[in-house]
Short mmCIF file of C-alpha atoms in Angstrom, two decimals:
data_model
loop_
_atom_site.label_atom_id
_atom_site.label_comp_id
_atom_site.label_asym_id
_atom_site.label_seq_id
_atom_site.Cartn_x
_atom_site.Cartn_y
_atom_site.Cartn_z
CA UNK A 7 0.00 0.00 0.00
CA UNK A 8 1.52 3.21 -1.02
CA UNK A 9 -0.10 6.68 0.39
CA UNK A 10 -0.49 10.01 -0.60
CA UNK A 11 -0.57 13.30 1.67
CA UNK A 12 -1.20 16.26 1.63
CA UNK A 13 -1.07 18.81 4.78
CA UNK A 14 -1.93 22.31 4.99
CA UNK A 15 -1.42 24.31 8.31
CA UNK A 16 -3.40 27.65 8.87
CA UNK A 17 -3.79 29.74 11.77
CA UNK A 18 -6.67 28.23 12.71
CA UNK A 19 -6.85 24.59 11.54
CA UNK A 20 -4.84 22.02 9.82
CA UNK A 21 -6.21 20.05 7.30
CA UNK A 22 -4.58 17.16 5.76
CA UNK A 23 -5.99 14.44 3.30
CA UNK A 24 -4.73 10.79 2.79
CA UNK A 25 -5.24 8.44 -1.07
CA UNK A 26 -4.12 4.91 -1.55
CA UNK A 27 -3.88 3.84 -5.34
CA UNK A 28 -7.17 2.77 -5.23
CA UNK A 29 -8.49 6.47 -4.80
CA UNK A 30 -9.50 5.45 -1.17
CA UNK A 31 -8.76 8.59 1.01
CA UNK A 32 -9.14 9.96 4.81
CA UNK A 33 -9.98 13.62 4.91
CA UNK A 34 -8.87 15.24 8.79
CA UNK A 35 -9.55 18.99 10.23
CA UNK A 36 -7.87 19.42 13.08
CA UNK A 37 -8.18 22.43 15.45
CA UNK A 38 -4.58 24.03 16.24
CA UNK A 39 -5.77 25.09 19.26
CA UNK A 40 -2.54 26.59 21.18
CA UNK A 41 -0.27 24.34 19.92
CA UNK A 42 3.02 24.69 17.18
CA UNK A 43 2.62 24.08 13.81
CA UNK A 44 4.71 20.85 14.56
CA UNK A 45 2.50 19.54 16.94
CA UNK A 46 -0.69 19.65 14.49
CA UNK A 47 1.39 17.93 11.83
CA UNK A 48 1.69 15.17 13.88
CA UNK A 49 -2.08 15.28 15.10
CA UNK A 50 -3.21 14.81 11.99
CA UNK A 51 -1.10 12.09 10.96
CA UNK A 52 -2.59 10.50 14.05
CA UNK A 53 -5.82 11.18 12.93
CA UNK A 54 -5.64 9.69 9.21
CA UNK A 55 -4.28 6.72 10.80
CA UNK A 56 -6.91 6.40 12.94
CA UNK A 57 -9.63 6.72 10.24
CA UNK A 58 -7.47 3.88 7.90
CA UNK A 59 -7.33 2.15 10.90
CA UNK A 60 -3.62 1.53 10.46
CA UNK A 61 -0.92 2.66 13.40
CA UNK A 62 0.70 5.88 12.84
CA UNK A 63 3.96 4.08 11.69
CA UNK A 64 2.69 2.35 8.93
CA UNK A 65 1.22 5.44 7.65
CA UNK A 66 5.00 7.28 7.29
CA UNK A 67 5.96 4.43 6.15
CA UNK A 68 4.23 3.51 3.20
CA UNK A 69 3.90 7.59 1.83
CA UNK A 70 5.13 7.70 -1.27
CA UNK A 71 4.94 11.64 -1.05
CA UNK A 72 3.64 14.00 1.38
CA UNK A 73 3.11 17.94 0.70
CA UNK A 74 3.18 20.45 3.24
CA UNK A 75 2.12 24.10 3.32
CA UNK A 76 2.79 25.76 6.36
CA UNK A 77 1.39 29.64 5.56
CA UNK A 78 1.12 29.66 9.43
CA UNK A 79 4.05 29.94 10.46
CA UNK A 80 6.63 32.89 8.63
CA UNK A 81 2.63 34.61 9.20
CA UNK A 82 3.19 34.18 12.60
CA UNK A 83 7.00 35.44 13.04
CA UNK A 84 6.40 38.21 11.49
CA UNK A 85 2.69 38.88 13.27
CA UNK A 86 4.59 38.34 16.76
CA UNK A 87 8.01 39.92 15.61
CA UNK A 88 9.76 36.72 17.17
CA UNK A 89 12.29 36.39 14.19
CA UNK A 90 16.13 36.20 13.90
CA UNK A 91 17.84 39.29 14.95
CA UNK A 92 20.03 40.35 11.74
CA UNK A 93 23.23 41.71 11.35
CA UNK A 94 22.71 44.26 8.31
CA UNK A 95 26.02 45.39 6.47
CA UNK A 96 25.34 48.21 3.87
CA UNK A 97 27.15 50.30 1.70
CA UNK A 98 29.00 53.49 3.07
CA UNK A 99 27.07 56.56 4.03
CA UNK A 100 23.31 54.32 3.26
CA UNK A 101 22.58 53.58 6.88
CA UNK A 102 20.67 56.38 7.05
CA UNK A 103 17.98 54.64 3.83
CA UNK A 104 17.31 51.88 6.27
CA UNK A 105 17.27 53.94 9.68
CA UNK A 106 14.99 56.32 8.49
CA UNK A 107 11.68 56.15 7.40
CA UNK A 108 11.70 54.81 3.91
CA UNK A 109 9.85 55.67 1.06
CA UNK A 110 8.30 51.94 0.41
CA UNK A 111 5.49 51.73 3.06
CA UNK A 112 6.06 48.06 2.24
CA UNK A 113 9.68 48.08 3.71
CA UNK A 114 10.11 47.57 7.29
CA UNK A 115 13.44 48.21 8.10
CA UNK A 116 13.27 49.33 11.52
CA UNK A 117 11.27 46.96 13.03
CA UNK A 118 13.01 43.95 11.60
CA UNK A 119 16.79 45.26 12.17
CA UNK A 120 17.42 47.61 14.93
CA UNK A 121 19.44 50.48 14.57
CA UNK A 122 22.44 49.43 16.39
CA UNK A 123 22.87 46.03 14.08
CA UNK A 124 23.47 48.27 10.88
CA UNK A 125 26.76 48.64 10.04
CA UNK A 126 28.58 50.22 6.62
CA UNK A 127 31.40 49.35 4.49
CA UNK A 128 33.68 50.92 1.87
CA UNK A 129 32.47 49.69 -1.44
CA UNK A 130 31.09 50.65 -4.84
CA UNK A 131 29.14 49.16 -7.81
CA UNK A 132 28.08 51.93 -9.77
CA UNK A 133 24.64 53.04 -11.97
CA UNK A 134 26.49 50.87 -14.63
CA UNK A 135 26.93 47.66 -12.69
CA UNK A 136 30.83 48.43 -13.17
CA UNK A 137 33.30 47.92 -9.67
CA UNK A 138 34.58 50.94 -8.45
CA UNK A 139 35.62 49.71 -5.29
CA UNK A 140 36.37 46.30 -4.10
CA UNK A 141 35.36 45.17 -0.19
CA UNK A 142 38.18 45.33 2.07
CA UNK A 143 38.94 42.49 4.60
CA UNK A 144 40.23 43.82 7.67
CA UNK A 145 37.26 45.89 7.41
CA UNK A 146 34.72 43.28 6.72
CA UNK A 147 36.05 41.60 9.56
CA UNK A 148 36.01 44.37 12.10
CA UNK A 149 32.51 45.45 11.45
CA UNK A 150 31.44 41.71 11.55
CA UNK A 151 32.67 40.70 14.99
CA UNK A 152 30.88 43.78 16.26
CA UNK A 153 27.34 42.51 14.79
CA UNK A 154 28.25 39.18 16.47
CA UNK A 155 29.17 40.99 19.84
CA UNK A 156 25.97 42.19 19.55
CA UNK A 157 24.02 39.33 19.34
CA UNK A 158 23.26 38.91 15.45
CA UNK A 159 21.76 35.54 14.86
CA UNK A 160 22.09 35.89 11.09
CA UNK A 161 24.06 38.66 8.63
CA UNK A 162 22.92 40.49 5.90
CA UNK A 163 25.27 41.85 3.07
CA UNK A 164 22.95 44.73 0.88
CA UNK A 165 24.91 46.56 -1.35
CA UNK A 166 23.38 49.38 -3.34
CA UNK A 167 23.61 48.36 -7.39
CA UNK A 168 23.82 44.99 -6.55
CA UNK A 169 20.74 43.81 -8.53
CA UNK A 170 23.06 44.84 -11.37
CA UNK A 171 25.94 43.45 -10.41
CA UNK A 172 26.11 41.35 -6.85
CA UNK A 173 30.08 40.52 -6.61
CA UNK A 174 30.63 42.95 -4.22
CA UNK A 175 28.29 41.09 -1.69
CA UNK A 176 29.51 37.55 -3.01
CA UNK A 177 32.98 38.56 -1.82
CA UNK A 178 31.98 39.46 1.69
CA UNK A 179 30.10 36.44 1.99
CA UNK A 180 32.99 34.55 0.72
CA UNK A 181 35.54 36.71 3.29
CA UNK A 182 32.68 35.64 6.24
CA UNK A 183 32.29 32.39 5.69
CA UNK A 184 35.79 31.68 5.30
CA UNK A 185 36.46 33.38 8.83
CA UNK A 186 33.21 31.67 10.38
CA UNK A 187 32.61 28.16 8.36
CA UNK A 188 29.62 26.38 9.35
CA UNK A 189 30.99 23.87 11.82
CA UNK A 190 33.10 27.14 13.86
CA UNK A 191 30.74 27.33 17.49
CA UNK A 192 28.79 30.26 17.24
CA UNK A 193 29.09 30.65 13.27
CA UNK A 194 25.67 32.16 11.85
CA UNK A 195 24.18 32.50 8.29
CA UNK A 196 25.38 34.47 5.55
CA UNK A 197 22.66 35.84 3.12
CA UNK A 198 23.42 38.29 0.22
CA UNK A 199 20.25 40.60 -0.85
CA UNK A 200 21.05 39.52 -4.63
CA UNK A 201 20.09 36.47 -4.19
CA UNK A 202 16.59 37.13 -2.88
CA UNK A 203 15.20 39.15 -5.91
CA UNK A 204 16.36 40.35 -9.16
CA UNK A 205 14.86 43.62 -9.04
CA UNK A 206 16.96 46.63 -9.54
CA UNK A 207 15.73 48.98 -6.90
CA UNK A 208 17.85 48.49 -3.52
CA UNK A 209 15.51 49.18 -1.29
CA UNK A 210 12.39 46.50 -2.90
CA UNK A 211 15.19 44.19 -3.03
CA UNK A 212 16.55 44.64 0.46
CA UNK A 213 12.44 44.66 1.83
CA UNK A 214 12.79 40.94 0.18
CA UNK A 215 15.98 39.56 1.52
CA UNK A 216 14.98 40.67 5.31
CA UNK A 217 11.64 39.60 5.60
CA UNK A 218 12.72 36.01 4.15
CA UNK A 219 15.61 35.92 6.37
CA UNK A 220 14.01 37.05 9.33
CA UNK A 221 11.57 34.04 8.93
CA UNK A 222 14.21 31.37 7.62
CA UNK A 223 15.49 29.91 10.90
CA UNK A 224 11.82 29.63 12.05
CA UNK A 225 10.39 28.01 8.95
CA UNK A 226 13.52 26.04 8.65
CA UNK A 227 12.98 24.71 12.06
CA UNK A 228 9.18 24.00 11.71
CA UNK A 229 10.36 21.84 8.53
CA UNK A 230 13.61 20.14 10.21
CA UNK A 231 11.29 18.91 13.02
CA UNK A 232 8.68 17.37 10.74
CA UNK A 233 11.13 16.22 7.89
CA UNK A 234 12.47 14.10 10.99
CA UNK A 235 9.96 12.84 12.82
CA UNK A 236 8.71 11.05 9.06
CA UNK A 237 13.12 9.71 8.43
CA UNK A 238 12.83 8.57 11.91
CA UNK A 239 9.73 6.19 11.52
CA UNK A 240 10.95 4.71 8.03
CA UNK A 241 10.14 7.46 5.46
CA UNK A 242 11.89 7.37 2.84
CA UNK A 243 9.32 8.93 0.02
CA UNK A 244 9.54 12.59 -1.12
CA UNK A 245 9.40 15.46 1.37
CA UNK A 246 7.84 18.40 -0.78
CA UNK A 247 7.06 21.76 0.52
CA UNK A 248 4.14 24.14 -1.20
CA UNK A 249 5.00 27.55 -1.84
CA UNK A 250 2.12 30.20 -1.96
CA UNK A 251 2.13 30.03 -6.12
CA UNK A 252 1.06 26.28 -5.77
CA UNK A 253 4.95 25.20 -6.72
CA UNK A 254 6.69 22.08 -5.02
CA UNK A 255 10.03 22.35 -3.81
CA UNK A 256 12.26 19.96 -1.69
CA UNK A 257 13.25 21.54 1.93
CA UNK A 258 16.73 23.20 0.47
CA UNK A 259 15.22 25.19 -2.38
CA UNK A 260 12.12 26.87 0.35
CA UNK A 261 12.26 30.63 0.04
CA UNK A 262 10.39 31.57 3.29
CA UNK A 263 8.31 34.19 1.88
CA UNK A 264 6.74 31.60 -0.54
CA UNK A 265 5.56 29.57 1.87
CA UNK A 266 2.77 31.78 2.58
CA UNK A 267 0.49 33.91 0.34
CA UNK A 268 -0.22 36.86 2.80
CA UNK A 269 3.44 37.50 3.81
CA UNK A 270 4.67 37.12 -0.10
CA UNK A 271 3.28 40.18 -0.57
CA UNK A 272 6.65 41.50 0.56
CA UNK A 273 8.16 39.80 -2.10
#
């Protein structure tokens, strides 16, 4: 017997529906109640098995693919402003386009960085997408150990006319992660706002790259926990996550944003 699933978590209620071959299927709506998005993933697994009248185990075991949405949850981080707190390095003399009000009302720079985790470098791409001046190192690395002094649980690199040309940013994420590699204690993330959106504007492109990375370690999470509890009780079918367009991507390729149609809109 191979299964089917498909489960979709919303603020309210879960919902999750389970076919065999034979187009036989067990349809569950769950109440979330107080409980995690995790936890109601698991209810309902619970549930199906309990209308198939198989044990739980057997279930994970014999999907052959199960698709998750999860709009809940980057709705939630951002709703309850519980996200990462991000180490922001701009270009020279632009602190002030992220400390200030902006002129997007869609970008929300002050809420989701505060002002003391923006920091500026010495750099240039200019209006032609030509280098003018390359990152320095000793300077990367200065203003870097003073975002993780303070705290920063992931870094931003946003360089202004880096939608037309991003290898300013790809060098200081190549300069950080060489100082910090993954498996250093206390190393953090490394995102560059070019690889978020390829729009032109700095600051739409920016509004992109920190929303999705202030939601990444949460969504991440919420799909590391799940994605387990199925490889621990024999699954070995696909793992497929539902972005807000209706697309299917594996856990790696999940833009945070995506996951949810209300908080795309930042996209």
């Amino acid at each position: 017997m191979k299964l089917h699933a498909t489960v979709r978590i919303l603020d309210s209620q879960t919902e999750a529906v389970f076919e065999d071959k034979q187009g036989r299927s067990a349809q569950v709506e769950s109440a979330n109640e107080e409980t995690n998005s995790f936890d109601s993933f698991v209810r309902v697994i619970k549930q199906g098995a309990a209308i198939l009248k198989i044990p739980p185990e057997e279930v994970v075991k014999n999907l052959a693919e199960i698709r998750v949405s999860i709009p809940a949850v980057a709705d939630t981080i951002v709703k309850n402003m519980t996200g990462a707190r991000i180490g922001l390095i701009v270009t020279e003399k632009d602190e002030a386009a992220f400390l200030s009000e902006p002129a997007d009302p869609s970008a929300v720079f002050n809420t989701l960085v505060p002002h003391e985790m923006v920091v500026s470098v010495n750099e240039e791409i200019d209006d032609r997408g030509q280098q003018v001046v390359a990152p320095d190192r000793d300077e990367i690395r200065d203003k870097v150990r003073y975002l993780l002094e303070y705290g920063a649980g992931a870094l931003v690199v946003g360089f202004r006319n880096s939608g037309l040309n991003p290898v300013n940013e790809k060098t200081v994420k190549g300069f950080i992660e060489s100082d910090y590699p993954r498996h250093y204690l206390g190393a953090v993330p490394v995102f560059i706002s070019s690889d978020f959106a390829g729009r032109q504007d700095d600051l739409g492109r920016m509004n992109s790259c920190l929303h999705n990375v202030y939601c990444w370690a949460g969504v991440d999470d919420t799909l590391s926990k799940m994605e387990t509890y199925l490889r621990e009780r024999k699954f070995v079918g696909a793992f497929l996550i539902t972005h807000g367009n209706g697309s299917l991507v594996p856990r790696a390729g999940v833009t945070p944003l995506k996951t949810s149609d209300e908080t795309a809109s930042h996209d």
